[in-house]
């Protein structure tokens, strides 16, 4: 794997990422793409804004990919995450895994995207059609007066 | 009634191990002697520099009111004795000039804890648990006891305080009284920008992201703080910024790595508060 994780301000190129994972020893390739959706929790979303603590995000993502490799015995894995403003329909995150067989490729791909979402210092601000905006997970649940509730820290595998 | 308080900065040492006059070493843009005098002067009625008899013409020391030792080769206790002989009935805030980490909160802590009915008020050393004699408050009644101690052939002020009726304090910052006797110790007490590293305060940079960036109104800031942990720092910053997030949902990173709310902060540390994440 040349560059297992990238934070990108320009559009992600899935074809190039996929090509870098090709390996004659691999019979399975699993990928996940996260797209910008036009609604969230009952509100119509116009566009998203991603922000990252780059240094730590890159380091943590590389740890996640190394964990997946060690845990599932895959051949290669890569991930790219967009930053900045994204319009509805754009590709926000891409994960790809190649392995000898499909089973471990699926498991590792699921593990990587779940851990990326929970552990990377990346934040998402939703801009709504009605002109309002808010940081996901920050504005409501964590504000004073919010009801206590659990945040998942480890993803099911 | 407490006796009137005078200040005495001990600058009569020979700086043998340092190889340079410790009083003249730079700290926070001036000499250690000037720095220490500036810390003491606002807290006492009069402030003196303690010198050896052969130092009275030294230009740095000549800038202050002096009290010259009346005895040679007795070490710091000679300075304390000379001051007490010259102004009987006064209490003395005695501080060595080679404490680059000494700061105002530490001195104020000592003054607030003063026990006038005892012979002295002193900090307990964080290294050996013994009294620290060279950042201490000596009451007038200690004069006769110190004179008798010296008359018996002793000169170690630490041993004197160990056997005396002393109010012993655990200071707010254990390292504030670390002295610098060698070039290595002096260098260790200085931060990279040549400023003193005060015992109870540290220079910290903070970066903000997402909702915390918006609430702080900036991406980053640098500050000098007495906060010892990220938890204390977040509380301090929360007084200036309208942070809505409780520490239960915020994580912290120090110097580019995830850390703990209770981790000790060091001078020059870069701290990032991490709001609930939402990647993907």
XYZ file of C-alpha atoms in Angstrom, chain B:
280
model
C 0.468 41.216 65.344
C 2.988 40.262 62.724
C 6.361 41.961 62.658
C 7.005 44.224 59.657
C 8.288 42.275 56.698
C 11.462 43.051 54.766
C 12.773 41.166 51.762
C 16.257 39.737 51.278
C 17.547 38.357 47.993
C 20.606 36.200 48.557
C 23.214 36.989 45.912
C 26.445 36.396 47.800
C 27.218 32.951 46.464
C 30.360 32.201 44.500
C 28.552 30.457 41.601
C 31.413 27.954 41.462
C 29.474 25.169 39.743
C 27.773 27.562 37.304
C 31.084 29.105 36.315
C 29.277 32.460 35.933
C 27.691 34.842 38.405
C 24.238 33.333 38.923
C 22.777 36.729 39.846
C 23.663 37.997 36.363
C 22.164 35.124 34.357
C 19.314 36.211 32.108
C 15.772 35.244 32.926
C 12.635 36.735 31.353
C 14.622 39.498 29.693
C 16.604 40.649 32.741
C 19.056 39.235 35.263
C 18.068 36.660 37.859
C 18.828 39.211 40.578
C 16.593 41.850 38.999
C 13.897 39.259 38.327
C 13.914 38.069 41.939
C 14.001 41.607 43.335
C 11.016 42.502 41.157
C 9.085 39.521 42.546
C 9.838 40.421 46.167
C 9.732 44.209 46.197
C 5.937 44.616 45.832
C 5.358 42.154 48.659
C 7.603 43.659 51.368
C 8.157 47.049 53.008
C 11.814 47.217 51.912
C 13.883 44.891 49.848
C 17.642 44.291 50.070
C 20.220 42.304 48.240
C 22.513 40.236 50.428
C 26.165 40.432 49.320
C 29.594 39.311 50.441
C 31.799 42.051 51.800
C 33.920 41.997 48.641
C 30.910 42.367 46.326
C 29.641 45.773 47.375
C 31.090 47.504 44.311
C 29.618 45.048 41.806
C 27.515 47.182 39.415
C 24.590 44.741 39.248
C 24.293 44.519 43.037
C 25.011 48.234 43.503
C 21.658 48.984 41.891
C 19.853 47.861 45.048
C 19.975 48.496 48.777
C 22.563 46.093 50.120
C 23.259 44.244 53.319
C 26.811 42.906 53.431
C 27.715 39.746 55.316
C 29.374 40.347 58.672
C 31.062 36.924 58.555
C 32.951 35.212 55.738
C 32.717 31.647 54.468
C 29.495 30.866 56.260
C 27.257 30.500 53.202
C 23.712 31.819 52.951
C 23.118 31.821 56.707
C 25.618 34.729 56.918
C 23.245 36.856 54.833
C 20.246 36.032 57.006
C 22.250 36.769 60.178
C 23.511 40.099 58.851
C 19.984 41.195 57.937
C 18.590 40.211 61.314
C 21.439 41.994 63.105
C 20.877 45.168 61.138
C 17.095 45.311 61.558
C 16.120 43.554 64.781
C 12.403 43.157 65.243
C 11.756 42.640 61.531
C 10.634 39.529 59.780
C 12.451 38.550 56.574
C 11.227 37.045 53.367
C 14.485 35.400 52.295
C 14.827 34.194 48.711
C 17.860 32.950 46.809
C 18.557 34.581 43.461
C 19.020 31.232 41.686
C 15.401 30.081 41.568
C 14.459 30.715 37.927
C 11.114 28.960 38.315
C 10.017 31.005 41.320
C 6.827 32.918 40.617
C 4.364 35.271 42.244
C 1.735 32.621 43.134
C 4.345 30.661 45.066
C 5.432 33.725 47.042
C 1.842 34.740 47.705
C 1.078 31.235 48.922
C 3.949 31.528 51.398
C 2.832 34.955 52.608
C -0.769 33.861 53.068
C 0.339 30.857 55.118
C 2.664 32.897 57.349
C 2.632 31.689 60.961
C 4.031 34.653 62.990
C 4.012 32.720 66.270
C 6.535 30.220 64.945
C 10.202 30.831 64.101
C 9.707 30.506 60.372
C 7.321 29.562 57.579
C 8.847 27.456 54.812
C 7.981 25.092 52.000
C 8.604 21.393 52.301
C 11.080 20.291 49.634
C 9.503 18.138 46.954
C 12.829 16.302 46.725
C 13.642 15.312 50.299
C 10.743 16.518 52.451
C 13.015 18.866 54.420
C 12.302 22.595 54.813
C 13.442 24.862 51.973
C 15.457 27.563 53.762
C 16.071 29.845 50.786
C 12.503 30.755 49.957
C 11.197 31.174 53.480
C 9.854 33.657 55.958
C 11.921 34.165 59.105
C 10.236 35.764 62.118
C 12.185 38.091 64.471
C 12.307 35.358 67.121
C 14.409 33.213 64.803
C 17.330 35.662 65.033
C 18.546 34.518 68.441
C 18.078 30.860 67.523
C 20.059 31.236 64.284
C 22.833 33.141 66.069
C 23.068 30.395 68.694
C 23.078 27.711 65.970
C 25.961 29.431 64.197
C 27.779 29.946 67.520
C 27.693 26.166 67.978
C 29.697 25.871 64.767
C 26.854 25.072 62.321
C 26.004 26.877 59.114
C 23.409 24.784 57.255
C 20.106 26.685 57.229
C 18.176 23.613 56.126
C 19.340 21.660 59.174
C 18.531 24.652 61.351
C 14.942 24.739 60.087
C 14.627 20.950 60.385
C 15.217 21.216 64.116
C 13.270 24.433 64.677
C 9.620 25.335 65.272
C 8.689 25.873 61.632
C 5.392 26.083 59.757
C 5.928 23.678 56.851
C 3.957 24.107 53.650
C 3.327 22.024 50.583
C 3.528 24.598 47.823
C 1.213 24.940 44.852
C 3.915 23.981 42.395
C 6.562 21.510 43.609
C 9.123 22.553 41.021
C 8.913 26.297 41.662
C 11.826 26.075 44.076
C 14.112 23.974 41.921
C 17.332 25.936 41.926
C 19.822 26.141 39.112
C 23.398 25.605 40.258
C 24.881 24.314 37.027
C 24.608 25.389 33.388
C 22.575 22.223 32.745
C 20.067 22.991 35.487
C 19.793 26.564 34.287
C 19.200 25.469 30.690
C 16.567 22.996 31.845
C 14.691 25.751 33.635
C 14.517 27.917 30.529
C 12.067 27.343 27.755
C 13.227 27.504 24.170
C 12.364 31.193 23.799
C 14.685 32.182 26.657
C 11.881 33.116 28.987
C 11.773 31.707 32.458
C 9.673 28.656 32.936
C 7.773 29.732 36.014
C 6.970 27.017 38.440
C 3.249 27.512 38.528
C 2.582 28.694 35.007
C 3.287 27.331 31.577
C 3.055 28.488 27.987
C 0.448 26.472 26.107
C -0.890 26.673 22.586
C -4.457 25.602 21.930
C -6.087 24.699 18.623
C -9.811 24.688 18.094
C -11.885 22.790 15.572
C -15.487 22.765 14.443
C -18.004 23.946 17.020
C -15.286 24.822 19.550
C -13.504 26.929 16.916
C -16.702 28.862 16.317
C -17.327 29.319 20.048
C -13.727 30.369 20.736
C -13.830 32.722 17.761
C -10.370 31.618 16.635
C -8.488 28.625 15.259
C -5.732 28.806 17.808
C -4.395 30.837 20.665
C -1.350 30.824 22.918
C -1.558 31.569 26.581
C 0.341 31.446 29.840
C -1.657 29.486 32.327
C -1.467 27.975 35.785
C -3.666 25.100 34.605
C -1.937 21.819 35.381
C -4.125 19.551 33.267
C -6.288 19.816 30.146
C -9.308 19.661 32.466
C -8.171 22.789 34.313
C -7.236 24.456 31.031
C -10.668 23.793 29.505
C -12.320 25.230 32.619
C -10.105 28.316 32.446
C -10.779 28.859 28.729
C -14.467 28.259 29.327
C -14.566 31.438 31.377
C -13.553 33.421 28.295
C -15.302 31.422 25.592
C -18.929 30.280 25.559
C -18.112 26.552 25.281
C -21.316 24.530 25.207
C -19.712 21.094 25.316
C -19.193 19.213 28.532
C -15.861 17.461 29.049
C -17.756 14.164 29.110
C -18.181 14.405 25.326
C -14.937 16.189 24.404
C -11.616 14.423 23.994
C -8.191 15.969 24.306
C -4.933 15.637 22.393
C -1.536 16.838 23.544
C 1.285 17.337 21.041
C -0.526 15.517 18.258
C -1.655 12.439 20.160
C -4.784 11.487 22.064
C -4.306 12.084 25.758
C -6.162 12.290 29.022
C -8.020 15.076 30.807
C -5.822 14.508 33.853
C -2.501 14.381 31.993
C 0.093 16.847 33.282
C 0.631 19.854 31.028
C 4.210 20.869 30.285
C 5.631 24.136 29.086
C 5.279 24.497 25.326
C 2.623 21.800 24.991
C 0.144 22.028 22.108
C -3.356 21.120 23.226
C -6.336 20.306 21.022
C -9.847 19.863 22.344
C -11.751 17.389 20.181
C -15.533 17.837 19.966
C -17.699 14.778 19.179
C -16.493 13.570 15.798
C -18.624 12.930 12.723
C -16.474 11.666 9.897
C -17.777 9.562 7.027
